[in-house]
Tab-separated table of C-alpha atoms in Angstrom:
chain	number	residue	atom	x	y	z
A	202	MET	CA	122.316	85.738	112.548
A	203	GLN	CA	124.348	87.454	109.826
A	204	ASN	CA	125.073	90.463	112.098
A	205	GLN	CA	125.804	88.529	115.279
A	206	PRO	CA	129.464	87.666	114.464
A	207	TRP	CA	130.205	91.365	113.937
A	208	LEU	CA	128.393	92.292	117.157
A	209	LEU	CA	130.519	89.686	118.950
A	210	LEU	CA	133.656	91.207	117.452
A	211	ARG	CA	132.641	94.742	118.398
A	212	LYS	CA	131.818	93.689	121.952
A	213	PHE	CA	135.176	91.933	122.259
A	214	VAL	CA	137.198	94.836	120.828
A	215	CYS	CA	135.350	97.357	122.987
A	216	GLU	CA	135.528	95.454	126.271
A	217	LYS	CA	138.776	93.456	126.020
A	218	MET	CA	140.901	95.733	123.833
A	219	GLU	CA	139.374	98.883	125.374
A	220	VAL	CA	138.583	100.586	122.078
A	221	PRO	CA	135.519	102.880	122.145
A	222	TRP	CA	132.594	101.400	120.234
A	223	SER	CA	132.319	104.374	117.880
A	224	GLU	CA	136.019	104.189	116.924
A	225	ILE	CA	136.078	100.514	115.977
A	226	ARG	CA	136.618	99.753	112.292
A	227	LEU	CA	136.668	96.081	111.374
A	228	GLU	CA	137.702	94.770	107.972
A	229	ARG	CA	138.513	91.440	106.357
A	230	SER	CA	141.827	90.357	104.902
A	231	PRO	CA	141.899	89.373	101.192
A	232	ARG	CA	141.272	85.800	102.347
A	233	GLY	CA	138.378	86.705	104.625
A	234	LYS	CA	139.885	86.849	108.127
A	235	PRO	CA	138.510	89.756	110.201
A	236	TYR	CA	140.934	92.238	111.744
A	237	LEU	CA	140.873	95.588	113.516
A	238	ALA	CA	141.659	98.212	110.879
A	239	ALA	CA	141.358	101.208	113.222
A	240	PRO	CA	142.295	102.558	115.628
A	241	LEU	CA	145.818	101.167	115.906
A	242	LYS	CA	147.127	101.635	119.417
A	243	VAL	CA	150.717	102.796	119.710
A	244	GLY	CA	152.334	102.337	123.107
A	245	LEU	CA	154.938	104.580	124.726
A	246	ASP	CA	158.614	103.675	124.289
A	247	SER	CA	158.837	102.939	128.004
A	248	GLU	CA	155.946	100.477	127.914
A	249	PRO	CA	156.675	96.773	127.395
A	250	GLU	CA	155.507	95.404	124.085
A	251	GLN	CA	152.150	93.692	124.437
A	252	PRO	CA	151.314	90.568	122.445
A	253	ALA	CA	148.917	91.310	119.621
A	254	TRP	CA	145.346	90.086	119.855
A	255	SER	CA	144.141	87.541	117.329
A	256	PHE	CA	140.444	86.772	116.993
A	257	ASN	CA	138.135	84.822	114.754
A	258	VAL	CA	134.404	84.181	114.397
A	259	SER	CA	132.192	81.481	112.928
A	260	HIS	CA	128.468	80.934	112.646
A	261	GLN	CA	126.277	78.053	111.571
A	262	GLY	CA	122.997	76.588	112.694
A	263	ASP	CA	121.744	78.230	115.875
A	264	TYR	CA	124.966	79.863	117.077
A	265	ALA	CA	127.698	82.375	116.344
A	266	VAL	CA	131.002	81.915	118.195
A	267	LEU	CA	134.128	83.994	118.821
A	268	ALA	CA	137.570	82.875	119.986
A	269	ALA	CA	140.497	85.180	120.811
A	270	ASP	CA	143.944	85.106	122.356
A	271	GLN	CA	146.971	87.346	122.788
A	272	GLY	CA	150.189	86.309	121.114
A	273	ARG	CA	148.787	83.317	119.224
A	274	GLN	CA	147.107	82.772	115.889
A	275	VAL	CA	143.465	81.852	116.498
A	276	GLY	CA	140.875	80.178	114.315
A	277	VAL	CA	137.416	78.916	115.250
A	278	ASP	CA	134.802	76.918	113.395
A	279	ILE	CA	131.361	75.683	114.358
A	280	MET	CA	129.568	72.890	112.537
A	281	LYS	CA	126.024	71.642	112.965
A	282	THR	CA	125.536	67.940	112.345
A	283	THR	CA	122.875	67.676	109.646
A	284	MET	CA	121.910	65.088	107.064
A	285	PRO	CA	123.020	65.894	103.509
A	286	GLY	CA	120.191	67.662	101.717
A	287	SER	CA	120.478	66.219	98.217
A	288	SER	CA	122.373	62.933	98.559
A	289	SER	CA	122.782	59.885	100.745
A	290	VAL	CA	125.501	59.780	103.380
A	291	PRO	CA	127.726	57.423	101.324
A	292	GLU	CA	127.341	59.672	98.251
A	293	PHE	CA	128.061	62.760	100.346
A	294	PHE	CA	131.228	61.131	101.647
A	295	ARG	CA	132.239	60.162	98.109
A	296	ILE	CA	131.926	63.796	96.996
A	297	MET	CA	134.073	64.902	99.944
A	298	THR	CA	136.728	62.189	99.512
A	299	ARG	CA	139.595	64.566	98.760
A	300	GLN	CA	139.079	66.625	101.910
A	301	PHE	CA	140.362	63.948	104.306
A	302	THR	CA	143.238	61.508	104.536
A	303	ALA	CA	142.804	57.737	104.392
A	304	TYR	CA	143.363	57.569	108.146
A	305	GLU	CA	140.682	60.202	108.825
A	306	TRP	CA	138.190	58.409	106.591
A	307	SER	CA	138.855	55.172	108.460
A	308	VAL	CA	137.983	56.938	111.727
A	309	ILE	CA	134.878	58.604	110.259
A	310	GLN	CA	133.467	55.503	108.584
A	311	SER	CA	134.099	53.265	111.591
A	312	ALA	CA	132.211	55.572	113.961
A	313	GLY	CA	129.033	53.476	113.888
A	314	SER	CA	125.634	54.483	112.487
A	315	GLU	CA	125.257	57.048	109.708
A	316	ASP	CA	124.415	59.705	112.316
A	317	GLN	CA	127.592	58.875	114.230
A	318	GLN	CA	129.626	58.916	111.025
A	319	LEU	CA	128.258	62.360	110.173
A	320	THR	CA	129.130	63.576	113.671
A	321	ALA	CA	132.703	62.329	113.202
A	322	PHE	CA	132.805	63.914	109.733
A	323	TYR	CA	131.754	67.356	110.984
A	324	ARG	CA	134.118	67.088	113.947
A	325	HIS	CA	137.052	66.555	111.575
A	326	TRP	CA	135.783	69.304	109.267
A	327	ALA	CA	135.548	71.847	112.092
A	328	LEU	CA	139.112	71.036	113.149
A	329	LYS	CA	140.441	71.541	109.614
A	330	GLU	CA	138.507	74.771	109.148
A	331	SER	CA	139.732	76.146	112.479
A	332	PHE	CA	143.353	75.619	111.381
A	333	ILE	CA	142.794	77.132	107.932
A	334	LYS	CA	141.095	80.156	109.483
A	335	ALA	CA	143.897	80.578	112.019
A	336	ILE	CA	146.640	80.732	109.378
A	337	GLY	CA	144.400	82.787	107.051
A	338	THR	CA	145.182	80.954	103.811
A	339	GLY	CA	141.623	80.447	102.599
A	340	LEU	CA	140.197	77.628	100.516
A	341	GLY	CA	143.306	77.161	98.376
A	342	PHE	CA	144.997	75.089	101.092
A	343	ASN	CA	145.199	71.346	100.401
A	344	LEU	CA	143.260	69.840	103.302
A	345	GLN	CA	144.924	66.453	102.877
A	346	ARG	CA	148.156	68.010	104.120
A	347	VAL	CA	146.495	68.216	107.546
A	348	GLU	CA	145.534	65.093	109.467
A	349	PHE	CA	143.864	65.046	112.865
A	350	HIS	CA	144.198	62.367	115.516
A	351	LEU	CA	141.231	62.763	117.830
A	352	SER	CA	141.384	62.604	121.588
A	353	SER	CA	140.344	59.264	123.029
A	354	GLY	CA	137.918	60.871	125.468
A	355	PRO	CA	134.310	61.517	124.393
A	356	LEU	CA	133.066	65.020	123.718
A	357	THR	CA	130.405	66.074	126.195
A	358	GLN	CA	128.562	69.325	126.822
A	359	GLY	CA	129.932	71.532	129.549
A	360	ARG	CA	133.643	70.828	129.102
A	361	ALA	CA	136.333	71.393	126.482
A	362	LEU	CA	138.911	68.848	125.328
A	363	ARG	CA	142.483	69.680	124.363
A	364	GLN	CA	143.979	66.283	123.519
A	365	THR	CA	143.459	66.207	119.737
A	366	LYS	CA	146.727	66.328	117.757
A	367	MET	CA	147.422	67.641	114.255
A	368	HIS	CA	149.873	66.242	111.735
A	369	LEU	CA	151.022	68.595	108.971
A	370	ASP	CA	152.692	66.944	105.988
A	371	GLU	CA	152.850	63.727	108.064
A	372	GLU	CA	154.698	65.395	110.964
A	373	GLU	CA	153.035	66.049	114.329
A	374	GLU	CA	152.762	69.764	115.088
A	375	GLU	CA	153.447	69.991	118.813
A	376	ASP	CA	153.172	73.799	118.924
A	377	TRP	CA	149.555	73.838	117.758
A	378	VAL	CA	146.752	73.315	120.274
A	379	PHE	CA	143.159	72.391	119.454
A	380	GLU	CA	140.225	72.779	121.816
A	381	GLU	CA	136.925	71.043	121.081
A	382	SER	CA	133.553	71.461	122.722
A	383	LEU	CA	129.849	70.808	122.221
A	384	LEU	CA	127.391	73.680	122.527
A	385	ASP	CA	124.551	71.166	122.388
A	386	GLY	CA	123.978	67.746	120.881
A	387	ASP	CA	124.203	69.052	117.301
A	388	HIS	CA	126.752	71.902	117.367
A	389	HIS	CA	130.473	71.123	117.567
A	390	VAL	CA	133.139	73.842	117.924
A	391	ALA	CA	136.867	73.601	117.272
A	392	VAL	CA	139.385	76.286	118.240
A	393	ALA	CA	142.906	76.315	116.777
A	394	LEU	CA	145.655	78.041	118.774
A	395	GLY	CA	149.009	78.566	117.101
A	396	PRO	CA	152.516	78.818	118.587
A	397	GLN	CA	153.190	81.559	121.129
A	398	ASP	CA	154.633	84.780	119.676
A	399	LYS	CA	158.007	86.037	120.934
A	400	ALA	CA	156.263	88.921	122.707
A	401	GLY	CA	154.143	86.522	124.720
A	402	SER	CA	155.375	84.080	127.330
A	403	GLU	CA	152.350	83.001	129.321
A	404	ALA	CA	151.301	79.374	129.197
A	405	LEU	CA	147.814	78.563	128.019
A	406	PRO	CA	145.227	78.474	130.795
A	407	PRO	CA	143.085	75.344	131.141
A	408	PRO	CA	140.520	74.999	128.336
A	409	SER	CA	137.240	76.752	128.994
A	410	THR	CA	133.751	76.442	127.583
A	411	PHE	CA	131.908	79.148	125.643
A	412	THR	CA	129.687	81.702	127.372
A	413	LEU	CA	126.170	82.042	125.971
A	414	LEU	CA	125.227	85.687	125.341
A	415	SER	CA	121.809	87.182	124.718
A	416	PHE	CA	121.217	90.014	122.257
A	417	SER	CA	121.052	92.394	125.226
A	418	ASP	CA	124.489	91.166	126.296
A	419	LEU	CA	125.861	91.782	122.799
A	420	ILE	CA	124.803	95.419	122.713
A	421	ALA	CA	125.459	96.242	126.385
A	422	SER	CA	128.536	98.339	125.476
A	423	ALA	CA	127.161	99.629	122.180
A	424	SER	CA	126.695	103.244	121.215
A	425	PRO	CA	125.023	104.743	118.100
A	426	LEU	CA	127.295	104.906	115.055
A	427	THR	CA	125.158	107.493	113.253
A	428	GLU	CA	122.864	110.328	114.231
A	429	GLU	CA	119.265	109.382	114.926
A	430	ASP	CA	117.047	109.875	111.882
A	431	SER	CA	113.464	110.215	113.092
A	432	ASP	CA	112.093	110.528	109.547
A	433	TYR	CA	113.667	107.212	108.556
A	434	TRP	CA	112.215	105.525	111.639
A	435	ASP	CA	108.752	106.932	110.960
A	436	SER	CA	108.979	105.668	107.375
A	437	PHE	CA	110.152	102.253	108.545
A	438	LYS	CA	107.221	101.930	110.962
A	439	MET	CA	104.798	102.601	108.109
A	440	LYS	CA	106.003	99.561	106.163
A	441	ALA	CA	103.876	96.425	106.052
A	442	GLU	CA	104.963	93.641	108.383
A	443	SER	CA	105.626	91.373	105.421
A	444	PRO	CA	105.689	91.907	101.659
A	445	GLN	CA	102.303	91.680	99.907
A	446	ARG	CA	103.476	88.739	97.823
A	447	GLN	CA	104.482	86.829	100.962
A	448	ARG	CA	101.134	87.530	102.631
A	449	ASP	CA	99.264	86.347	99.534
A	450	THR	CA	101.300	83.141	99.510
A	451	GLN	CA	100.569	82.499	103.163
A	452	ALA	CA	96.873	83.193	102.667
A	453	SER	CA	96.640	80.682	99.823
A	454	LYS	CA	98.018	77.782	101.884
């Protein structure tokens, strides 16, 4: 799973931005947002300026996701609804008190059962993370400055919602768009789309759902980044399938 976000990014850059696989160099900003470090395409003077691509990745639970757009800041976050590992739900909420506004807590805690409250909690959390990742400020941002007003319609698998609104410093941000979707019953995804850049003028298309890719899909455009080392491969094949200590532990069970 750790490599899948970077494979997603490479596939996107190769196929959508038309950069050869072997020339792609991805790096992270000081605050952790991935960007294309090389090559930088320079257009001819006669060519119209193209809106810059923005992309973002997230992974948790059983999925890794990528969102991208031209001419807009993009952030994406996926959250899996799980029970807190070391505390009760009320104690978990108490620890996280400062991350949400009073209004958001009222929505979360009135959602119904503890499972439903956790679902509402992670939905709000994914929305906040998607915005933070879009603007690239990192964890130093005060999350109580951002308040989300959820769409009235229920989230269901197979379709994306775009009715949720964000308030920043108590003012509604009409230029920001948020798309929400369910990959399955446990995995919620939020995508933040910022205001359109000056270079871009196209309106947003209707919201779309994510496309599930296999590992074969991820590497369909891939090419080797280094020369084949047959000696290394032969050495790798000689290794035990699992460390001796792990095998001894399994045998003692």
